Short mmCIF file of C-alpha atoms and ligand atoms in Angstrom, two decimals:
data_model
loop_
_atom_site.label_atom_id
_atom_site.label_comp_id
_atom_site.label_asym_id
_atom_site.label_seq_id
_atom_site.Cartn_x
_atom_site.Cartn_y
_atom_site.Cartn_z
CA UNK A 1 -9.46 42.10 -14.49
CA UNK A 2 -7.99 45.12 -16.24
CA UNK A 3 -4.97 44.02 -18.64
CA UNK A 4 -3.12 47.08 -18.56
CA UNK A 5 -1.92 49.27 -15.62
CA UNK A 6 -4.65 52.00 -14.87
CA UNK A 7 -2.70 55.01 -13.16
CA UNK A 8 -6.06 56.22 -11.53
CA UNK A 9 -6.55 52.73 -10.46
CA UNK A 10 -3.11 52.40 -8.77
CA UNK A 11 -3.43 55.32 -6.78
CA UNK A 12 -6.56 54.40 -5.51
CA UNK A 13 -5.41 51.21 -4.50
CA UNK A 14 -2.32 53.09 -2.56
CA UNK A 15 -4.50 55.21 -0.78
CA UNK A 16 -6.76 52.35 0.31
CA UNK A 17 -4.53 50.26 1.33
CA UNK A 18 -3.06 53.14 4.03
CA UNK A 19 -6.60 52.44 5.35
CA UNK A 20 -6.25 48.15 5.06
CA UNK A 21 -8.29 47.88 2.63
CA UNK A 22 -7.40 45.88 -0.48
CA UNK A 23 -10.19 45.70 -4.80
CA UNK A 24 -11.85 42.62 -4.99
CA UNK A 25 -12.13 42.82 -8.17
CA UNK A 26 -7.91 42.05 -9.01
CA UNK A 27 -7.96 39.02 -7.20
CA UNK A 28 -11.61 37.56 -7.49
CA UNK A 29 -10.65 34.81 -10.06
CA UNK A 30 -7.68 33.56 -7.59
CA UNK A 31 -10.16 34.04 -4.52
CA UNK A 32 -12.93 31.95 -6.10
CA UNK A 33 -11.11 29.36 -8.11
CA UNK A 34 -12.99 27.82 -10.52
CA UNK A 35 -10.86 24.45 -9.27
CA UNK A 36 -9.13 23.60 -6.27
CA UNK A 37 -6.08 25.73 -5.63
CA UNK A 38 -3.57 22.87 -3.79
CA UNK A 39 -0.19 24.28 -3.11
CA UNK A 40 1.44 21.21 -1.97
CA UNK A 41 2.99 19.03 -4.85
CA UNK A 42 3.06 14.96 -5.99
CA UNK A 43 6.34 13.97 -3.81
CA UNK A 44 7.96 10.34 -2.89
CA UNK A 45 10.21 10.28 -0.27
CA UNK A 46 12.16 6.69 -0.72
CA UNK A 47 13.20 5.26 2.40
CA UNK A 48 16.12 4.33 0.89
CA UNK A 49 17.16 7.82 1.27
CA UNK A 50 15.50 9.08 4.58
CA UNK A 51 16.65 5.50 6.43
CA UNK A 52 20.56 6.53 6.99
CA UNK A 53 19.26 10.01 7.97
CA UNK A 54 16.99 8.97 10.17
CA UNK A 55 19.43 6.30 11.55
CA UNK A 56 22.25 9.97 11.77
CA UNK A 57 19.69 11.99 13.98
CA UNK A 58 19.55 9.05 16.38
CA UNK A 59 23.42 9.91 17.03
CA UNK A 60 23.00 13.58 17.20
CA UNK A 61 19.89 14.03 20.12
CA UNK A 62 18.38 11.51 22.13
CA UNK A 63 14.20 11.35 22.08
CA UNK A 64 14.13 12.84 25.10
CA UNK A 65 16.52 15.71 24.43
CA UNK A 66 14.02 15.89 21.20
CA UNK A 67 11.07 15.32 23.38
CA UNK A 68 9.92 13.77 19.78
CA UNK A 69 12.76 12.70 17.33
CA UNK A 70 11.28 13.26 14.21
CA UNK A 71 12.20 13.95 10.75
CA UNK A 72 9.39 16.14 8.99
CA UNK A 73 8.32 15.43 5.67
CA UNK A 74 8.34 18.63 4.46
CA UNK A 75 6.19 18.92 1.11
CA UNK A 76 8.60 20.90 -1.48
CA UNK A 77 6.44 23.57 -2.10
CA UNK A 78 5.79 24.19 1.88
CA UNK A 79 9.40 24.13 2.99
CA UNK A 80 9.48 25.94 6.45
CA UNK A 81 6.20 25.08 6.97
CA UNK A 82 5.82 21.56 8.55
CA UNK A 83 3.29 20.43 5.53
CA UNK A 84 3.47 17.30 3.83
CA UNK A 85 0.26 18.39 1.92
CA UNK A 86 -2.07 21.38 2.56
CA UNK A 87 -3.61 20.84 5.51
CA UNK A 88 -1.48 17.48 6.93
CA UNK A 89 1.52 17.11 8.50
CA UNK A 90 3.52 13.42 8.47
CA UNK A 91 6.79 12.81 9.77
CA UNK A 92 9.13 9.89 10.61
CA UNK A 93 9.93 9.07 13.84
CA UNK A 94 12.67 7.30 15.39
CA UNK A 95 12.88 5.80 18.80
CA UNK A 96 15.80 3.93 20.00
CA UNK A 97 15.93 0.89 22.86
CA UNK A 98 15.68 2.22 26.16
CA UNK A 99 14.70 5.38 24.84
CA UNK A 100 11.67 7.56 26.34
CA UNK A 101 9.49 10.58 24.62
CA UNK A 102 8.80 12.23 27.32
CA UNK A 103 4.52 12.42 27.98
CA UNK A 104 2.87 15.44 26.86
CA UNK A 105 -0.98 16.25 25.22
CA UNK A 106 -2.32 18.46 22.60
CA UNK A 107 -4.93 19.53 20.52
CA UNK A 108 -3.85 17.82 17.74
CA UNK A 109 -4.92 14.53 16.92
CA UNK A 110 -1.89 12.21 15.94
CA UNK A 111 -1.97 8.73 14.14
CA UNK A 112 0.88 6.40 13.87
CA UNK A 113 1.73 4.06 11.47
CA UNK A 114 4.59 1.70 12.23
CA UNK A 115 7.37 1.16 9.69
CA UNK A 116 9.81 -0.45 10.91
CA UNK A 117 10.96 -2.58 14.64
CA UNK A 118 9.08 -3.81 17.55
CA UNK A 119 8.35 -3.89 20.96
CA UNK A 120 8.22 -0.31 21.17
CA UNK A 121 5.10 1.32 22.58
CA UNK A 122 2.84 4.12 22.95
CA UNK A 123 0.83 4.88 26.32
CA UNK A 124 -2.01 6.33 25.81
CA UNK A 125 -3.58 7.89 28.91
CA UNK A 126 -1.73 5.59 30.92
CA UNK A 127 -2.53 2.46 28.86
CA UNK A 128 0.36 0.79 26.67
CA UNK A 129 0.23 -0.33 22.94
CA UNK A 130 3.09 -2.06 21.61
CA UNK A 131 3.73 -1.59 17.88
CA UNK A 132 4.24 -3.75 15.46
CA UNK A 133 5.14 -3.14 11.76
CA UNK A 134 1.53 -2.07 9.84
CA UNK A 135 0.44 -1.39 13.14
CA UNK A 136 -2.14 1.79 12.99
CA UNK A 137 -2.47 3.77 15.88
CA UNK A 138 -4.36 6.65 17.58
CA UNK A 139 -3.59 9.20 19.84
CA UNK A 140 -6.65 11.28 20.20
CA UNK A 141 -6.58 15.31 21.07
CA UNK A 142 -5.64 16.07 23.92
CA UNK A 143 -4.52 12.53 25.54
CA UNK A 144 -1.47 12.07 27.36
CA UNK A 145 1.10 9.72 25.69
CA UNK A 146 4.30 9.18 25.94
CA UNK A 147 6.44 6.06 23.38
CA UNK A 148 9.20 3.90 24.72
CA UNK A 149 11.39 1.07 23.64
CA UNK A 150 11.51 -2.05 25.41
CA UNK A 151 12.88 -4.37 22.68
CA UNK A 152 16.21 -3.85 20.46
CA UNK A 153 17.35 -2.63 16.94
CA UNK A 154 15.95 0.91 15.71
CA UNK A 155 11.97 1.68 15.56
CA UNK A 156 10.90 3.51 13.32
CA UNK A 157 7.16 4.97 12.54
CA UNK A 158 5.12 7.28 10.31
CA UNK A 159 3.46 10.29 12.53
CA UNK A 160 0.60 11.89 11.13
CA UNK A 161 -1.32 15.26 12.63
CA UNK A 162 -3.83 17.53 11.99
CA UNK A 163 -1.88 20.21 12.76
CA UNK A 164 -2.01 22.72 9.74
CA UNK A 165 -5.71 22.66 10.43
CA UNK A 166 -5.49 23.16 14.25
CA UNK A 167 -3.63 25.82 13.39
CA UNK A 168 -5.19 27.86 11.18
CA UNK A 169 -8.81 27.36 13.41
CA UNK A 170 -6.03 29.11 16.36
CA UNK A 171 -7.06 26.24 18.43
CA UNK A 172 -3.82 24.75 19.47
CA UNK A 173 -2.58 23.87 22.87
CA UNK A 174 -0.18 21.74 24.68
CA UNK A 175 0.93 21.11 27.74
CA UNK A 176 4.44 18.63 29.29
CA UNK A 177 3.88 16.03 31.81
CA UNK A 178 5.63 16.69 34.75
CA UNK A 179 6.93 13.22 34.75
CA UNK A 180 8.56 11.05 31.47
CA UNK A 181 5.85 8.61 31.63
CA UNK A 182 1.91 9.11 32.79
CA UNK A 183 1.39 6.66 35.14
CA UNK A 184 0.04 3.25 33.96
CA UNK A 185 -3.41 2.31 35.00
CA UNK A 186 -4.56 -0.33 32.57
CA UNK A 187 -2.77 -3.26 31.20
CA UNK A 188 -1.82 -3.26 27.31
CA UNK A 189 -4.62 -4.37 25.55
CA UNK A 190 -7.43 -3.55 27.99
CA UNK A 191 -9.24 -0.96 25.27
CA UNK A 192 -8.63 -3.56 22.51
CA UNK A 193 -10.55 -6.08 24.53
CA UNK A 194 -13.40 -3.66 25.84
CA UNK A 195 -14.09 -2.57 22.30
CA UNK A 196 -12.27 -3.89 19.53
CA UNK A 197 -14.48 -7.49 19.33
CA UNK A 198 -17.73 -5.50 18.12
CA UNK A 199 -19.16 -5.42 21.51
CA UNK A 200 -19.08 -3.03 24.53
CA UNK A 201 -19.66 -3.60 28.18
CA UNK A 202 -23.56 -2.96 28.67
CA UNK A 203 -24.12 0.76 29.71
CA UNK A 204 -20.77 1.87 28.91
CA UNK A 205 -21.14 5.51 27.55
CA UNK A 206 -18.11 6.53 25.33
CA UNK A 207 -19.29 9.00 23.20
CA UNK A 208 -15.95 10.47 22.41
CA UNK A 209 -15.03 11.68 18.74
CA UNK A 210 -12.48 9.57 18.89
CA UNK A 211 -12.13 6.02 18.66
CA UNK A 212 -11.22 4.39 21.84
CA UNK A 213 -9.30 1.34 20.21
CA UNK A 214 -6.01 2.99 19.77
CA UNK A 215 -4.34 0.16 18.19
CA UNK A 216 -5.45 -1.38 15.27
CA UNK A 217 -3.37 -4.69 14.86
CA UNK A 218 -1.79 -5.00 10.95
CA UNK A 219 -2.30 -9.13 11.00
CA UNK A 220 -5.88 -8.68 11.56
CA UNK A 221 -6.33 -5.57 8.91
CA UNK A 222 -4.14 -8.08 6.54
CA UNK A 223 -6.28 -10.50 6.73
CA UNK A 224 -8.95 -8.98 5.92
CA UNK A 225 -8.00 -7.40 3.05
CA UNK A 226 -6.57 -11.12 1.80
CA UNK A 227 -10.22 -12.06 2.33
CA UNK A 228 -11.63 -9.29 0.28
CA UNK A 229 -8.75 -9.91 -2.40
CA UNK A 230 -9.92 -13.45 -2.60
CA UNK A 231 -13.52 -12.69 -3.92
CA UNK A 232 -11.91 -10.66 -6.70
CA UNK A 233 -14.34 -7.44 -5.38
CA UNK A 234 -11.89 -5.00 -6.93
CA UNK A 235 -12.89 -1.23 -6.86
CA UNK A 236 -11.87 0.11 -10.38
CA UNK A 237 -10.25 3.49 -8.58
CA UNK A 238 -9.08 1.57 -5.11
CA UNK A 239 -8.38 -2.06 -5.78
CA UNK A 240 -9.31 -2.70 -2.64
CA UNK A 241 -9.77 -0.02 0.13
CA UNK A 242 -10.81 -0.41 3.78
CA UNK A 243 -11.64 2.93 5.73
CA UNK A 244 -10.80 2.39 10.08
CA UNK A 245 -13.72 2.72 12.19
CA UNK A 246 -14.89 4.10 15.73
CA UNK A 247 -16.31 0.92 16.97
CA UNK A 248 -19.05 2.84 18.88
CA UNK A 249 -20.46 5.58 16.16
CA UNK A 250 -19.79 3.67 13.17
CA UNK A 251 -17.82 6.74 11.87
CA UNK A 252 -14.17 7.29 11.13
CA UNK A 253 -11.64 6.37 13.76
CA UNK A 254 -10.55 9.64 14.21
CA UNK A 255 -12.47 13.23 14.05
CA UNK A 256 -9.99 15.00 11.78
CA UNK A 257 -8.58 12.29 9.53
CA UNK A 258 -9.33 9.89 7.50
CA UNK A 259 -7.16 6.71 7.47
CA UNK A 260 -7.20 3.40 5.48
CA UNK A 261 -5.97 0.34 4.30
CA UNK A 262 -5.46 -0.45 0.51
CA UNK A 263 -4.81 -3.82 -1.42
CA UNK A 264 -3.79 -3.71 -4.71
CA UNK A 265 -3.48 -6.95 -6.19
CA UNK A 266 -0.39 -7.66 -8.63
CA UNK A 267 -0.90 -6.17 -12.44
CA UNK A 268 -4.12 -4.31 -11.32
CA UNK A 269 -3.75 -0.77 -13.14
CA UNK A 270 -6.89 1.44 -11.46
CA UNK A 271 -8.37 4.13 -13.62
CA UNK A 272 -7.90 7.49 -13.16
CA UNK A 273 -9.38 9.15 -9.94
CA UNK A 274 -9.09 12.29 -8.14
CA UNK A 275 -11.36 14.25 -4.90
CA UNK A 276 -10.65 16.86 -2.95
CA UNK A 277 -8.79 15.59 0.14
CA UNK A 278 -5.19 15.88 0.50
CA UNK A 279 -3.95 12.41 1.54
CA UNK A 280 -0.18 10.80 2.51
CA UNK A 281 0.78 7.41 1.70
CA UNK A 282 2.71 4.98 3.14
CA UNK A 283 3.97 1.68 1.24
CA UNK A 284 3.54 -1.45 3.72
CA UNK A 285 4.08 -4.32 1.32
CA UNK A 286 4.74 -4.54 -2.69
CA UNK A 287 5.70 -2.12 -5.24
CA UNK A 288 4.30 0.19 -8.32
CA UNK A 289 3.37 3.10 -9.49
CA UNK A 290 1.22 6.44 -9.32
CA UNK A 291 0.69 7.95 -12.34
CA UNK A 292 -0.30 11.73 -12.18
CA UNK A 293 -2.01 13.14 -15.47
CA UNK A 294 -3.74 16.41 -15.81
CA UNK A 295 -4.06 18.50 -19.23
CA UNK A 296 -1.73 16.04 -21.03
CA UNK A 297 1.14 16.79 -18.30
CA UNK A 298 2.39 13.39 -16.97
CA UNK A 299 4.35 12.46 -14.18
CA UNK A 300 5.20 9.23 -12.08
CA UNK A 301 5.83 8.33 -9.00
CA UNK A 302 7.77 4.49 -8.22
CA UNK A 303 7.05 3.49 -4.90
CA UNK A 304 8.03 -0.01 -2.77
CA UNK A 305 7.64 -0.78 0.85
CA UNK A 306 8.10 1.52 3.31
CA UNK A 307 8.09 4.27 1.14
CA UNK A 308 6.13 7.51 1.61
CA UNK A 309 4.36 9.77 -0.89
CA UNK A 310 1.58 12.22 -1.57
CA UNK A 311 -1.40 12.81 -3.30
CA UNK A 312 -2.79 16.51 -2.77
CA UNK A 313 -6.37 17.16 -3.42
CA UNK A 314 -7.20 17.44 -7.29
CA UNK A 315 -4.53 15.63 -8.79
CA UNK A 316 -5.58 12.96 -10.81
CA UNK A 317 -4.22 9.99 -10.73
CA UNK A 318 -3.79 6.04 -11.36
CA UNK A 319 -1.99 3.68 -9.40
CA UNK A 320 -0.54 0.29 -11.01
CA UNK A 321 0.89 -2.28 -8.84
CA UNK A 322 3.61 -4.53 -9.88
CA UNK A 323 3.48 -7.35 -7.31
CA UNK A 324 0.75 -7.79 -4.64
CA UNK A 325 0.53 -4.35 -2.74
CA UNK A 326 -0.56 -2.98 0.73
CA UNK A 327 -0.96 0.78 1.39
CA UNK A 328 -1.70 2.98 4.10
CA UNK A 329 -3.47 6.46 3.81
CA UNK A 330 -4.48 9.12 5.72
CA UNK A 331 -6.59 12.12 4.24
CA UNK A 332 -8.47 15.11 5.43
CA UNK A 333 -11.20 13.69 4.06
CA UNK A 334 -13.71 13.54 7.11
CA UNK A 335 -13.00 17.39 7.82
CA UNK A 336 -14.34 18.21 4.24
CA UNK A 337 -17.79 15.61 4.34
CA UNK A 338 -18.41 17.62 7.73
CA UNK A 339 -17.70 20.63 6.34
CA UNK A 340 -20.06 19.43 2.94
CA UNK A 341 -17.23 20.46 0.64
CA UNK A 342 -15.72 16.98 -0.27
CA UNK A 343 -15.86 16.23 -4.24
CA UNK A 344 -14.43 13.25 -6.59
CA UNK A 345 -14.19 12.54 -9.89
CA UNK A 346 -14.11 8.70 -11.23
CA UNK A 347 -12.74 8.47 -14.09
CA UNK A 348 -11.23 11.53 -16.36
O1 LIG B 1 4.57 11.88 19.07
O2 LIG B 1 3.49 13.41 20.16
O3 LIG B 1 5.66 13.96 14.74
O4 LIG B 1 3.61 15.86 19.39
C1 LIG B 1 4.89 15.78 16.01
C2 LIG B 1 4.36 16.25 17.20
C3 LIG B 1 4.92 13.57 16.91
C4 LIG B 1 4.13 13.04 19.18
C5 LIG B 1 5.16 14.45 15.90
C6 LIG B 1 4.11 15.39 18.23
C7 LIG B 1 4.39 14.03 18.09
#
């Protein structure tokens, strides 16, 4: 790139660009990086904070006013843009007893994670989860759902959705219900029984992208990591890390995102790690740290339960735990192994 202003140059880059055309050649080296260009930033958002907020929009619109009463978590650097990282978007949601969300579908695949309360659901095509704290839970593209509140006391969950990515393919859509709920045609738990026991009834054909267990229970995902914990098979990066499965291709649970379950036992520091994928966190038990370090620039993160933070793609990092810790994550992982782009780096 030339390092002083070429008058010649200039012009001809006026008179080109009357014609929408644009050199190469100044903007090659931004074009094609030599590293990942990630705009979105290392942020925590303590729940210590967010809670009374959260708990103020519940007095200022009801969910169905809303039609979703969320509060975005906007990533810093993407204010105005509905990004937690890059190419993710995560919000908290808030749903109040008696409440409805009125049904509606989309392109956009959306996971749940719950945070906080109980006995609230989601229908999914007509079929009710109820949602328990840990609980992790699907709502594949372009299902109808609607979420209700049939117990008391606030409840509170984690949304996560593809949509920065269904956006920029242009392949949103969405469409309202005409009624609050889609009407019920299987009991709760009917999916988790027909697939969720590693089985399937003989010569059923779901060959859907997406998982059809929509709920995947936190006491059972606990316990398995508590197994795993207790045969000291530690990852040196992870700790422990458990990726959710579709039960019928083996794959990940859902076609655009990755999602997991993390144990870090108490004292384990991890070394330093970093890939591609922009991922969110969410804190369900313990506390600790994240430790970012690139080109001896340092920052930390402190995180406890029901905290939420990111880790954009690139950023190396370490996490320490201080007591016995559980974490949620959800990347765009999958998109980038389809795509053959993924990279990580073990180690520095
Ligand atoms: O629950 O359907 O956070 O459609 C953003 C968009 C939640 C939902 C969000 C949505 C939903």
């Amino acid at each position: 790139m030339p390092e002083t202003p070429n008058p010649d140059r200039t012009a001809f880059y006026e008179r080109i660009g009357e014609h929408q055309m644009a050199p190469l050649w100044e903007v090659i080296h931004k074009l094609v990086a030599k590293t990942p260009i990630t705009k979105s930033v290392p942020f925590l958002w303590d729940y210590e904070t967010v809670r009374p907020f959260l708990m103020e929009s519940g007095t200022l619109i009801s969910a169905k006013e809303a039609e979703r009463r969320v509060l975005v978590l906007e990533n810093p650097t993407l204010r105005g843009e509905s990004r937690t990282v890059d190419t993710l978007y995560a919000g908290l949601q808030l749903i109040l007893p008696g409440e409805v969300a009125p049904a509606h579908r989309h392109t956009p695949s959306a996971l749940r994670f719950i945070v906080e309360g109980s006995r609230a659901y989601t229908a999914v095509n007509g079929e009710k989860t109820y949602m328990e704290p840990g609980d992790f839970i699907i709502t594949p593209s372009w299902a109808w759902h609607d979420h209700g509140h049939e117990g008391d006391g606030p409840m509170v969950w984690l949304d996560g959705l593809d949509i920065p990515i269904v956006h920029f393919l242009g392949s949103t859509f969405a469409e309202s219900y005409a009624d609050d709920q889609f009407p019920t045609n299987a009991p709760p738990g009917y999916t988790l029984a027909r697939y969720g026991q590693n089985m399937k009834p003989v010569g059923d054909t779901y060959d859907a992208p997406t998982s059809p267990i929509f709920s995947y229970p936190y006491a059972r995902a606990r316990e398995t990591l508590r197994r795993m914990q207790d045969t000291q098979d530690l990852d040196a990066c992870f700790g422990i890390k458990m990726e959710y499965l579709h039960p019928l291709n083996g794959g990940p649970a859902m076609p655009t995102m990755s999602t997991y379950l993390q144990a870090l036992p108490s004292g384990f520091r991890s070394t330093d790690y970093r890939a591609t994928d922009h991922a969110v966190y969410s804190v369900v038990e313990g506390s600790g740290m994240i430790v970012f370090e690139d080109e001896g620039k340092q920052s930390t993160l402190s995180w406890k339960a029901k905290d939420h933070f990111t880790v954009p793609g690139w950023y190396r990092h370490r996490f320490e735990a201080d007591e016995d810790a559980v974490l949620f994550s959800f990347s765009d992982r999958i998109v980038q192994e389809k795509l053959g782009l993924w990279r990580e780096q073990r180690g520095s």
